[in-house]
């Protein structure tokens, strides 16, 4: 067995592997990625249950998506979601990457492997490199996430101990459960390792909060490797890949990712690889999400930003709130942020189109506008969008909502009562969007019974599902509906998540 198959991996959405976001990593680092404005092909290696891939396929109907995974259960689940959502631009293949017949794959513009490379044997890793060498086009992008050193240094003994506490025959869920229980017991009894390493101490808390499927897939695979960054760079150079940057997007702005006392060290750094190594030490990084380009990279200029579109999925009132990164806090309060946030709350578009939405922006020096826009992107308040759009407020007499995409209707039905967030897909944003439960609840109500019936419907449904006692208090549902109609509905219509009638 090269990878555990007796316990499905939990469904999880990875926004960092979204095509537009990956291409933007390239731009941030002065590199021109592949043209994603029309048809392109994206292949997800070790795609799991296809959660991310199905969301991308629903958002970008002109592109083609291929998911490959060893697990029959994962592929069956991914296909079931795609079929129910009537997605015609995504296909799933059950195959071992170590032995994949590459002739069956088309030329690819993007290859992604999230949660795969560190957890599989060398035969699979070399299969990934073979695929990239043979099928990723020149100028194509690869996204590869890995467990990182030195962050894993003090944590590796925890894995060894958990493995030794059970044998393979016991099944992955049972092994994970025993392993976590043992770590907890040792920590509570005052074992020295947990006193010496804060990271090891905290890891036990993290494991206690995680579901067993995550613990099993993270710790109990027979192959497991944490890489020092230069190792991963030289290993991937053998298939023609060159490192360009990392995800999440703010990781491409060093000043946001290390405390100020280290800024001089980074300024003196002789190469990007050296900076990355230093940063991994400074941050004690355990996980990296890196982006590479195949072959010689064409350079991108600041002017190229003019053809990018930006939008937001954040409420207007939250757009300029202070942002806390791991090592710094950033105020989004200088005078440029208010009109920029105003423009983003009116629609999505190129920097020029945003300027038209808030003409006062034209009075701000262009570098300040650019810095502010990028800071909103790094803060996760704005992001690259596929299309321009306008938020229109329709007349107040509307009654019902519908969800134009079958994918979104299916997602709402399967996730509303079972998950803290509902993953939807926006053709305007060109990617998946996770909505919190309360937004999803109002959407479900507006689709089922409309505005006038919402409060009664929500009361009955919440009581039946034994959910949300606070919401059932007098007035809370009326307030929830009013706030949604005032602030949330029309931006969601502009994102084509909803339409009204
Ligand atoms: C940790 S999961 C990540 C799944 C998905 N990328 C995600 O982020 O949710 C790793 C996936 O890689 C798949 N996998 C492991 N070895 C593989 C191999 N040799 N060939 C194809 N898929 C493999 C597993 O079945 C599993 O679905």
Short mmCIF file of C-alpha atoms and ligand atoms in Angstrom, two decimals:
data_model
loop_
_atom_site.label_atom_id
_atom_site.label_comp_id
_atom_site.label_asym_id
_atom_site.label_seq_id
_atom_site.Cartn_x
_atom_site.Cartn_y
_atom_site.Cartn_z
CA UNK A 1 0.00 0.00 0.00
CA UNK A 2 1.53 3.33 -1.06
CA UNK A 3 -1.24 5.52 0.37
CA UNK A 4 -4.10 4.91 2.80
CA UNK A 5 -7.37 4.05 1.09
CA UNK A 6 -9.50 2.69 3.95
CA UNK A 7 -10.68 6.14 5.09
CA UNK A 8 -11.75 8.90 2.65
CA UNK A 9 -9.99 12.26 2.97
CA UNK A 10 -12.25 15.02 4.23
CA UNK A 11 -13.72 17.34 1.61
CA UNK A 12 -11.84 20.62 1.59
CA UNK A 13 -11.74 23.62 -0.71
CA UNK A 14 -8.34 25.09 -1.60
CA UNK A 15 -8.76 28.65 -2.96
CA UNK A 16 -4.99 28.93 -3.46
CA UNK A 17 -5.09 26.51 -6.38
CA UNK A 18 -7.66 28.58 -8.27
CA UNK A 19 -6.42 29.29 -11.83
CA UNK A 20 -6.72 33.08 -11.68
CA UNK A 21 -5.04 33.26 -8.29
CA UNK A 22 -2.10 31.18 -9.57
CA UNK A 23 -1.72 33.42 -12.61
CA UNK A 24 -1.74 36.42 -10.28
CA UNK A 25 1.14 34.93 -8.27
CA UNK A 26 3.04 35.01 -11.56
CA UNK A 27 2.19 38.67 -12.18
CA UNK A 28 3.16 39.62 -8.61
CA UNK A 29 6.59 38.18 -9.30
CA UNK A 30 7.07 39.88 -12.66
CA UNK A 31 6.25 36.80 -14.73
CA UNK A 32 3.59 36.36 -17.40
CA UNK A 33 1.54 33.21 -16.83
CA UNK A 34 -0.54 31.39 -19.48
CA UNK A 35 -3.51 33.16 -21.08
CA UNK A 36 -6.56 32.11 -19.06
CA UNK A 37 -9.10 34.34 -20.81
CA UNK A 38 -10.55 31.50 -22.92
CA UNK A 39 -10.03 27.76 -23.18
CA UNK A 40 -7.23 26.18 -21.14
CA UNK A 41 -6.70 22.81 -19.48
CA UNK A 42 -6.05 22.34 -15.77
CA UNK A 43 -5.07 19.03 -14.19
CA UNK A 44 -5.39 18.34 -10.45
CA UNK A 45 -3.12 15.51 -9.25
CA UNK A 46 -4.40 13.71 -6.15
CA UNK A 47 -7.68 15.60 -6.55
CA UNK A 48 -9.39 13.86 -3.61
CA UNK A 49 -13.18 14.23 -3.79
CA UNK A 50 -12.87 16.95 -6.45
CA UNK A 51 -14.13 19.69 -4.13
CA UNK A 52 -11.89 22.42 -5.55
CA UNK A 53 -11.93 21.15 -9.12
CA UNK A 54 -15.74 21.00 -9.39
CA UNK A 55 -16.01 24.56 -8.05
CA UNK A 56 -13.47 25.81 -10.62
CA UNK A 57 -15.22 23.91 -13.43
CA UNK A 58 -18.57 25.50 -12.55
CA UNK A 59 -16.97 28.96 -12.48
CA UNK A 60 -14.96 28.68 -15.72
CA UNK A 61 -17.12 26.82 -18.27
CA UNK A 62 -14.75 27.48 -21.20
CA UNK A 63 -11.84 25.76 -19.47
CA UNK A 64 -11.36 22.01 -19.18
CA UNK A 65 -10.53 20.33 -15.86
CA UNK A 66 -9.08 16.86 -15.27
CA UNK A 67 -8.80 15.28 -11.82
CA UNK A 68 -6.64 12.21 -11.14
CA UNK A 69 -6.68 10.18 -7.95
CA UNK A 70 -5.72 6.71 -6.77
CA UNK A 71 -8.76 6.24 -4.56
CA UNK A 72 -11.88 4.77 -6.18
CA UNK A 73 -14.04 6.22 -3.40
CA UNK A 74 -12.67 9.73 -3.96
CA UNK A 75 -13.15 9.54 -7.72
CA UNK A 76 -16.70 8.18 -7.33
CA UNK A 77 -17.59 11.06 -5.01
CA UNK A 78 -15.99 13.68 -7.31
CA UNK A 79 -17.85 12.27 -10.33
CA UNK A 80 -21.16 12.13 -8.45
CA UNK A 81 -20.91 15.84 -7.60
CA UNK A 82 -19.95 16.74 -11.18
CA UNK A 83 -22.78 14.66 -12.65
CA UNK A 84 -25.42 16.04 -10.28
CA UNK A 85 -24.25 19.57 -11.13
CA UNK A 86 -24.31 18.76 -14.89
CA UNK A 87 -20.70 19.91 -15.26
CA UNK A 88 -19.52 19.00 -18.75
CA UNK A 89 -16.01 20.44 -18.58
CA UNK A 90 -14.59 18.25 -15.82
CA UNK A 91 -13.51 14.61 -15.97
CA UNK A 92 -12.09 12.29 -13.34
CA UNK A 93 -9.65 9.43 -13.76
CA UNK A 94 -8.91 6.77 -11.19
CA UNK A 95 -5.20 6.07 -11.65
CA UNK A 96 -1.88 5.74 -9.85
CA UNK A 97 0.32 8.68 -10.83
CA UNK A 98 3.33 6.39 -10.59
CA UNK A 99 2.05 4.41 -13.58
CA UNK A 100 -0.15 6.84 -15.48
CA UNK A 101 -0.29 6.54 -19.28
CA UNK A 102 0.68 10.09 -20.25
CA UNK A 103 -0.49 9.66 -23.86
CA UNK A 104 -4.07 9.90 -22.63
CA UNK A 105 -3.57 13.46 -21.38
CA UNK A 106 -3.82 16.64 -23.50
CA UNK A 107 -1.36 19.53 -23.26
CA UNK A 108 -1.90 21.31 -19.94
CA UNK A 109 -1.65 24.97 -19.01
CA UNK A 110 -1.87 24.39 -15.24
CA UNK A 111 -0.97 21.41 -13.05
CA UNK A 112 -1.85 21.41 -9.34
CA UNK A 113 -0.97 18.95 -6.59
CA UNK A 114 -2.34 19.97 -3.20
CA UNK A 115 -1.59 17.69 -0.26
CA UNK A 116 0.14 15.08 -2.41
CA UNK A 117 3.88 15.53 -2.91
CA UNK A 118 5.03 15.12 0.72
CA UNK A 119 2.75 12.19 1.48
CA UNK A 120 3.56 9.77 -1.36
CA UNK A 121 6.54 7.55 -2.25
CA UNK A 122 9.28 8.62 -4.66
CA UNK A 123 7.63 6.49 -7.40
CA UNK A 124 4.58 8.81 -7.30
CA UNK A 125 6.68 11.98 -7.01
CA UNK A 126 8.66 10.97 -10.08
CA UNK A 127 5.34 10.23 -11.83
CA UNK A 128 4.30 13.82 -11.08
CA UNK A 129 7.57 15.15 -12.50
CA UNK A 130 7.24 12.91 -15.58
CA UNK A 131 3.73 14.23 -16.20
CA UNK A 132 4.89 17.84 -15.85
CA UNK A 133 7.86 17.28 -18.15
CA UNK A 134 5.69 15.62 -20.81
CA UNK A 135 2.39 17.47 -20.62
CA UNK A 136 2.70 20.92 -19.03
CA UNK A 137 3.18 23.50 -21.80
CA UNK A 138 6.09 25.96 -21.91
CA UNK A 139 5.00 28.92 -19.80
CA UNK A 140 2.48 26.73 -17.95
CA UNK A 141 2.09 26.95 -14.18
CA UNK A 142 2.47 24.27 -11.52
CA UNK A 143 1.17 24.58 -7.96
CA UNK A 144 2.68 22.14 -5.47
CA UNK A 145 2.14 22.14 -1.72
CA UNK A 146 4.56 20.38 0.63
CA UNK A 147 5.34 19.89 4.27
CA UNK A 148 8.28 22.14 5.06
CA UNK A 149 11.44 22.12 7.12
CA UNK A 150 12.52 23.42 9.56
CA UNK A 151 8.99 23.80 10.96
CA UNK A 152 8.43 20.04 11.02
CA UNK A 153 11.75 19.43 12.86
CA UNK A 154 10.31 19.38 16.39
CA UNK A 155 7.07 17.75 15.19
CA UNK A 156 8.43 14.68 13.42
CA UNK A 157 8.90 12.73 16.68
CA UNK A 158 5.14 13.07 17.24
CA UNK A 159 4.49 11.25 13.98
CA UNK A 160 7.04 8.54 14.83
CA UNK A 161 5.45 8.03 18.23
CA UNK A 162 1.92 7.84 16.83
CA UNK A 163 3.01 5.30 14.21
CA UNK A 164 4.69 3.14 16.84
CA UNK A 165 1.56 3.11 19.02
CA UNK A 166 -0.42 0.97 16.57
CA UNK A 167 0.04 -1.40 13.68
CA UNK A 168 -1.18 -1.15 10.09
CA UNK A 169 -3.78 -3.90 10.53
CA UNK A 170 -5.82 -1.73 12.89
CA UNK A 171 -7.22 0.59 10.23
CA UNK A 172 -6.41 4.25 9.74
CA UNK A 173 -9.22 5.76 11.85
CA UNK A 174 -8.40 3.55 14.83
CA UNK A 175 -4.67 4.28 14.49
CA UNK A 176 -5.26 8.03 14.28
CA UNK A 177 -7.52 7.95 17.32
CA UNK A 178 -4.99 5.95 19.39
CA UNK A 179 -2.11 8.14 18.26
CA UNK A 180 -3.81 11.40 19.27
CA UNK A 181 -4.91 9.91 22.61
CA UNK A 182 -1.32 8.86 23.37
CA UNK A 183 0.07 12.33 22.59
CA UNK A 184 -2.56 13.93 24.80
CA UNK A 185 -1.79 11.56 27.66
CA UNK A 186 1.96 12.21 27.43
CA UNK A 187 1.50 15.96 27.26
CA UNK A 188 -0.83 16.00 30.26
CA UNK A 189 1.64 13.91 32.26
CA UNK A 190 4.35 16.53 31.56
CA UNK A 191 6.55 14.75 28.97
CA UNK A 192 9.71 16.83 28.39
CA UNK A 193 9.27 17.11 24.59
CA UNK A 194 6.16 19.25 25.04
CA UNK A 195 7.96 21.49 27.52
CA UNK A 196 10.92 21.92 25.17
CA UNK A 197 8.85 22.63 22.07
CA UNK A 198 5.91 25.01 22.01
CA UNK A 199 5.21 23.84 18.44
CA UNK A 200 4.85 20.22 19.63
CA UNK A 201 2.60 21.36 22.49
CA UNK A 202 0.35 23.31 20.13
CA UNK A 203 0.27 20.49 17.59
CA UNK A 204 -1.58 18.30 20.09
CA UNK A 205 -4.31 20.95 20.41
CA UNK A 206 -4.52 21.15 16.64
CA UNK A 207 -4.85 17.37 16.37
CA UNK A 208 -7.53 17.23 19.05
CA UNK A 209 -9.60 19.71 17.02
CA UNK A 210 -9.04 17.96 13.67
CA UNK A 211 -11.18 15.20 12.26
CA UNK A 212 -9.64 11.74 12.25
CA UNK A 213 -9.61 11.61 8.47
CA UNK A 214 -7.25 14.61 8.36
CA UNK A 215 -5.02 13.13 11.10
CA UNK A 216 -4.86 9.77 9.31
CA UNK A 217 -3.97 11.26 5.91
CA UNK A 218 -1.45 13.70 7.39
CA UNK A 219 0.40 11.28 9.71
CA UNK A 220 -0.30 7.64 8.84
CA UNK A 221 0.78 7.30 5.24
CA UNK A 222 3.76 4.98 4.88
CA UNK A 223 5.62 7.68 2.91
CA UNK A 224 6.06 11.11 4.39
CA UNK A 225 8.66 13.77 3.73
CA UNK A 226 9.16 17.38 4.82
CA UNK A 227 11.38 19.32 2.41
CA UNK A 228 13.88 22.10 2.88
CA UNK A 229 12.98 24.63 0.21
CA UNK A 230 16.16 24.22 -1.91
CA UNK A 231 15.47 20.46 -2.09
CA UNK A 232 12.05 21.01 -3.63
CA UNK A 233 13.42 23.64 -6.03
CA UNK A 234 16.19 21.39 -7.35
CA UNK A 235 13.94 18.32 -7.50
CA UNK A 236 11.39 20.20 -9.63
CA UNK A 237 14.06 21.76 -11.86
CA UNK A 238 14.54 18.26 -13.26
CA UNK A 239 11.14 18.56 -14.96
CA UNK A 240 11.73 22.09 -16.24
CA UNK A 241 10.03 24.01 -13.41
CA UNK A 242 11.33 27.29 -12.00
CA UNK A 243 10.08 28.75 -8.74
CA UNK A 244 8.21 32.03 -9.10
CA UNK A 245 6.28 32.63 -5.87
CA UNK A 246 3.93 31.25 -3.25
CA UNK A 247 0.41 31.15 -1.99
CA UNK A 248 -1.46 32.65 -0.20
CA UNK A 249 -0.95 35.85 -2.17
CA UNK A 250 0.44 37.89 0.74
CA UNK A 251 3.39 35.47 0.92
CA UNK A 252 4.75 37.32 -2.13
CA UNK A 253 5.17 40.50 -0.06
CA UNK A 254 8.00 39.80 2.41
CA UNK A 255 7.27 42.83 4.60
CA UNK A 256 3.89 41.33 5.55
CA UNK A 257 5.29 37.94 6.46
CA UNK A 258 8.27 38.52 8.78
CA UNK A 259 8.66 40.77 11.85
CA UNK A 260 10.38 44.12 11.24
CA UNK A 261 13.62 43.14 13.01
CA UNK A 262 14.30 40.73 10.13
CA UNK A 263 13.64 43.16 7.28
CA UNK A 264 17.34 44.15 6.99
CA UNK A 265 18.33 40.48 6.72
CA UNK A 266 15.93 40.01 3.82
CA UNK A 267 16.99 43.21 2.11
CA UNK A 268 20.60 41.91 2.11
CA UNK A 269 19.62 38.51 0.77
CA UNK A 270 21.38 37.53 -2.47
CA UNK A 271 18.70 35.38 -4.05
CA UNK A 272 15.01 34.62 -3.78
CA UNK A 273 15.75 31.03 -2.79
CA UNK A 274 17.98 32.27 0.05
CA UNK A 275 15.22 34.65 1.20
CA UNK A 276 12.70 31.82 1.16
CA UNK A 277 15.01 29.63 3.26
CA UNK A 278 15.54 32.43 5.79
CA UNK A 279 11.81 33.10 5.92
CA UNK A 280 11.04 29.42 6.56
CA UNK A 281 13.41 29.60 9.57
CA UNK A 282 12.02 32.92 10.82
CA UNK A 283 8.43 31.67 10.61
CA UNK A 284 9.09 28.06 11.59
CA UNK A 285 7.13 27.19 8.45
CA UNK A 286 5.55 23.73 8.39
CA UNK A 287 3.71 23.99 5.07
CA UNK A 288 4.51 25.64 1.76
CA UNK A 289 2.27 26.31 -1.24
CA UNK A 290 4.60 27.08 -4.11
CA UNK A 291 4.04 28.14 -7.69
CA UNK A 292 6.42 27.30 -10.54
CA UNK A 293 6.60 28.10 -14.23
CA UNK A 294 7.75 25.69 -16.91
CA UNK A 295 10.68 26.78 -19.07
CA UNK A 296 11.82 30.31 -19.75
CA UNK A 297 9.43 32.84 -18.20
CA UNK A 298 8.19 35.83 -20.19
CA UNK A 299 8.30 38.94 -18.05
CA UNK A 300 5.20 40.84 -16.97
CA UNK A 301 5.17 44.58 -16.39
CA UNK A 302 3.27 46.85 -14.03
CA UNK A 303 1.33 48.05 -17.10
CA UNK A 304 0.00 44.50 -17.60
CA UNK A 305 -2.10 45.04 -14.48
CA UNK A 306 -4.41 47.17 -16.62
CA UNK A 307 -5.92 44.01 -18.12
CA UNK A 308 -6.55 42.30 -14.77
CA UNK A 309 -9.99 42.55 -13.17
CA UNK A 310 -10.55 42.77 -9.44
CA UNK A 311 -13.59 42.31 -7.28
CA UNK A 312 -14.63 41.44 -3.77
CA UNK A 313 -16.80 38.94 -1.94
CA UNK A 314 -16.45 40.81 1.35
CA UNK A 315 -19.23 42.96 2.84
CA UNK A 316 -18.73 46.70 2.27
CA UNK A 317 -18.57 47.32 6.03
CA UNK A 318 -15.70 44.81 6.46
CA UNK A 319 -13.60 45.83 3.46
CA UNK A 320 -11.35 48.35 5.22
CA UNK A 321 -11.19 46.80 8.67
CA UNK A 322 -7.68 46.36 10.12
CA UNK A 323 -6.03 43.17 8.85
CA UNK A 324 -3.99 40.99 11.17
CA UNK A 325 -1.28 38.88 9.54
CA UNK A 326 0.79 36.40 11.58
CA UNK A 327 3.59 38.94 12.14
CA UNK A 328 2.00 42.33 11.63
CA UNK A 329 -1.19 44.34 11.61
CA UNK A 330 -2.11 46.58 8.70
CA UNK A 331 -4.50 49.51 8.94
CA UNK A 332 -6.50 49.98 5.75
CA UNK A 333 -7.40 53.51 6.71
CA UNK A 334 -5.42 55.90 4.48
CA UNK A 335 -7.70 58.13 2.35
CA UNK A 336 -7.36 55.96 -0.76
CA UNK A 337 -9.05 52.92 0.83
CA UNK A 338 -12.53 54.41 1.26
CA UNK A 339 -13.12 55.21 -2.45
CA UNK A 340 -11.44 51.97 -3.49
CA UNK A 341 -13.72 49.99 -1.18
CA UNK A 342 -16.64 52.05 -2.50
CA UNK A 343 -15.75 51.11 -6.08
CA UNK A 344 -15.38 47.41 -5.22
CA UNK A 345 -18.77 47.43 -3.53
CA UNK A 346 -20.28 48.74 -6.79
CA UNK A 347 -18.78 46.11 -9.06
CA UNK A 348 -15.72 44.32 -10.36
CA UNK A 349 -13.43 45.42 -13.15
CA UNK A 350 -10.04 46.56 -14.35
CA UNK A 351 -8.27 49.30 -12.38
CA UNK A 352 -9.64 51.77 -14.98
CA UNK A 353 -13.20 50.47 -14.57
CA UNK A 354 -12.91 50.72 -10.78
CA UNK A 355 -11.77 54.31 -11.24
CA UNK A 356 -14.93 54.99 -13.26
CA UNK A 357 -16.99 53.62 -10.37
CA UNK A 358 -15.28 56.00 -7.92
CA UNK A 359 -13.97 58.98 -9.95
CA UNK A 360 -12.27 60.47 -6.89
CA UNK A 361 -9.69 57.67 -7.27
CA UNK A 362 -8.29 59.52 -10.30
CA UNK A 363 -7.02 62.21 -7.91
CA UNK A 364 -4.85 59.68 -6.02
CA UNK A 365 -1.30 59.11 -7.37
CA UNK A 366 -1.29 55.91 -9.42
CA UNK A 367 1.37 54.19 -7.23
CA UNK A 368 -0.77 54.80 -4.13
CA UNK A 369 -3.81 53.36 -5.90
CA UNK A 370 -1.83 50.31 -6.93
CA UNK A 371 -0.36 49.80 -3.44
CA UNK A 372 -3.81 50.08 -1.86
CA UNK A 373 -5.37 47.63 -4.32
CA UNK A 374 -2.58 45.13 -3.74
CA UNK A 375 -2.90 45.51 0.03
CA UNK A 376 -6.61 44.71 -0.23
CA UNK A 377 -5.69 41.65 -2.30
CA UNK A 378 -3.02 40.55 0.23
CA UNK A 379 -5.56 41.04 3.01
CA UNK A 380 -7.99 38.75 1.17
CA UNK A 381 -10.54 41.57 0.82
CA UNK A 382 -10.21 41.81 -2.98
CA UNK A 383 -9.10 39.25 -5.54
CA UNK A 384 -8.56 38.77 -9.26
CA UNK A 385 -11.90 38.25 -11.02
CA UNK A 386 -12.75 36.63 -14.36
CA UNK A 387 -15.22 39.29 -15.49
CA UNK A 388 -16.31 42.86 -14.96
CA UNK A 389 -19.70 43.35 -13.32
CA UNK A 390 -21.96 46.00 -11.81
CA UNK A 391 -24.02 45.75 -8.65
CA UNK A 392 -27.55 46.85 -9.59
CA UNK A 393 -30.18 47.38 -6.95
CA UNK A 394 -33.44 46.13 -8.43
CA UNK A 395 -36.85 47.48 -7.40
CA UNK A 396 -37.91 46.50 -3.89
CA UNK A 397 -40.98 44.52 -5.01
CA UNK A 398 -39.14 41.31 -5.83
CA UNK A 399 -40.27 38.14 -4.06
CA UNK A 400 -38.17 35.14 -4.91
CA UNK A 401 -34.54 34.27 -5.59
CA UNK A 402 -33.22 31.50 -7.76
CA UNK A 403 -29.71 30.14 -8.20
CA UNK A 404 -28.79 30.16 -11.89
CA UNK A 405 -26.12 27.43 -11.61
CA UNK A 406 -27.16 23.82 -11.03
CA UNK A 407 -23.82 23.35 -9.22
CA UNK A 408 -24.79 26.01 -6.68
CA UNK A 409 -28.27 24.55 -6.16
CA UNK A 410 -26.71 21.15 -5.47
CA UNK A 411 -24.08 22.57 -3.14
CA UNK A 412 -26.65 24.45 -1.08
CA UNK A 413 -28.83 21.36 -0.76
CA UNK A 414 -25.99 19.09 0.36
CA UNK A 415 -24.02 21.47 2.59
CA UNK A 416 -26.41 23.91 4.29
CA UNK A 417 -27.15 21.69 7.29
CA UNK A 418 -23.97 19.65 7.33
CA UNK A 419 -21.12 22.17 7.03
CA UNK A 420 -20.18 25.47 8.64
CA UNK A 421 -19.81 27.06 5.19
CA UNK A 422 -21.35 26.39 1.80
CA UNK A 423 -18.98 26.35 -1.18
CA UNK A 424 -20.56 28.03 -4.21
CA UNK A 425 -19.10 28.96 -7.56
CA UNK A 426 -19.17 32.35 -9.30
CA UNK A 427 -18.60 32.71 -13.06
CA UNK A 428 -17.91 36.41 -12.45
CA UNK A 429 -15.23 35.79 -9.83
CA UNK A 430 -14.06 32.77 -11.86
CA UNK A 431 -13.62 30.71 -8.72
CA UNK A 432 -15.29 29.17 -5.67
CA UNK A 433 -16.75 31.30 -2.89
CA UNK A 434 -17.43 29.99 0.60
CA UNK A 435 -20.52 31.52 2.19
CA UNK A 436 -21.13 31.42 5.94
CA UNK A 437 -24.14 29.49 7.26
CA UNK A 438 -26.31 32.57 7.87
CA UNK A 439 -25.96 33.86 4.30
CA UNK A 440 -26.67 30.38 3.01
CA UNK A 441 -29.73 30.08 5.27
CA UNK A 442 -31.24 33.31 3.92
CA UNK A 443 -30.52 32.25 0.33
CA UNK A 444 -32.23 28.91 0.91
CA UNK A 445 -35.25 30.66 2.41
CA UNK A 446 -35.49 33.24 -0.39
CA UNK A 447 -35.33 30.43 -2.96
CA UNK A 448 -37.86 28.25 -1.12
CA UNK A 449 -40.49 30.71 0.09
CA UNK A 450 -39.43 34.24 -0.87
CA UNK A 451 -39.12 37.42 1.19
CA UNK A 452 -42.54 37.45 2.84
CA UNK A 453 -42.44 33.83 3.97
CA UNK A 454 -38.81 33.81 5.11
CA UNK A 455 -39.19 34.40 8.85
CA UNK A 456 -41.88 31.75 9.37
CA UNK A 457 -40.00 29.28 7.18
CA UNK A 458 -36.71 29.88 9.00
CA UNK A 459 -38.34 29.50 12.44
CA UNK A 460 -39.91 26.19 11.53
CA UNK A 461 -36.83 24.87 9.74
CA UNK A 462 -34.34 25.87 12.46
CA UNK A 463 -36.57 24.31 15.12
CA UNK A 464 -36.90 21.10 13.10
CA UNK A 465 -33.12 20.92 12.63
CA UNK A 466 -32.53 21.84 16.29
CA UNK A 467 -30.27 24.68 15.21
CA UNK A 468 -29.65 28.29 16.21
CA UNK A 469 -31.54 29.00 19.47
CA UNK A 470 -30.24 32.62 19.33
CA UNK A 471 -31.71 33.02 15.87
CA UNK A 472 -35.09 31.93 17.14
CA UNK A 473 -35.19 34.80 19.62
CA UNK A 474 -37.69 37.50 18.81
CA UNK A 475 -36.57 39.82 16.06
CA UNK A 476 -33.30 38.05 15.23
CA UNK A 477 -34.55 36.53 11.98
CA UNK A 478 -36.15 39.81 10.87
CA UNK A 479 -32.80 41.54 11.46
CA UNK A 480 -30.90 38.83 9.63
CA UNK A 481 -33.18 39.17 6.60
CA UNK A 482 -33.06 42.98 6.61
CA UNK A 483 -29.25 43.03 6.80
CA UNK A 484 -29.00 40.49 4.00
CA UNK A 485 -31.37 42.44 1.74
CA UNK A 486 -29.54 45.71 2.44
CA UNK A 487 -25.94 44.60 2.15
CA UNK A 488 -25.58 41.13 0.73
CA UNK A 489 -28.25 40.34 -1.85
CA UNK A 490 -27.23 42.62 -4.74
CA UNK A 491 -23.49 41.87 -4.60
CA UNK A 492 -24.39 38.15 -4.71
CA UNK A 493 -26.64 38.80 -7.73
CA UNK A 494 -23.71 40.60 -9.41
CA UNK A 495 -21.56 37.52 -8.71
CA UNK A 496 -24.26 35.47 -10.53
CA UNK A 497 -24.76 33.33 -7.44
CA UNK A 498 -28.38 34.49 -7.31
CA UNK A 499 -31.00 36.03 -9.52
CA UNK A 500 -34.26 37.64 -8.42
CA UNK A 501 -37.79 37.49 -9.75
C1 LIG B 1 -4.32 14.58 1.34
S1 LIG B 1 -5.26 14.11 -0.01
C2 LIG B 1 -5.50 15.67 -0.84
C3 LIG B 1 -6.73 15.68 -1.69
C4 LIG B 1 -7.06 17.01 -2.37
N1 LIG B 1 -5.99 17.47 -3.22
C5 LIG B 1 -7.41 18.03 -1.34
O1 LIG B 1 -6.65 18.96 -1.14
O2 LIG B 1 -8.47 17.90 -0.72
C6 LIG B 1 -4.10 13.29 -1.11
C7 LIG B 1 -4.77 12.62 -2.28
O3 LIG B 1 -3.78 12.04 -3.13
C8 LIG B 1 -4.25 10.78 -3.59
N2 LIG B 1 -3.08 9.94 -3.97
C9 LIG B 1 -2.14 9.43 -3.15
N3 LIG B 1 -1.25 8.72 -3.86
C10 LIG B 1 -1.62 8.79 -5.16
C11 LIG B 1 -1.10 8.24 -6.36
N4 LIG B 1 -0.02 7.48 -6.36
N5 LIG B 1 -1.75 8.50 -7.51
C12 LIG B 1 -2.88 9.27 -7.52
N6 LIG B 1 -3.40 9.81 -6.40
C13 LIG B 1 -2.79 9.57 -5.23
C14 LIG B 1 -5.02 10.23 -2.41
O4 LIG B 1 -5.95 9.23 -2.77
C15 LIG B 1 -5.70 11.49 -1.86
O5 LIG B 1 -6.95 11.69 -2.43
#
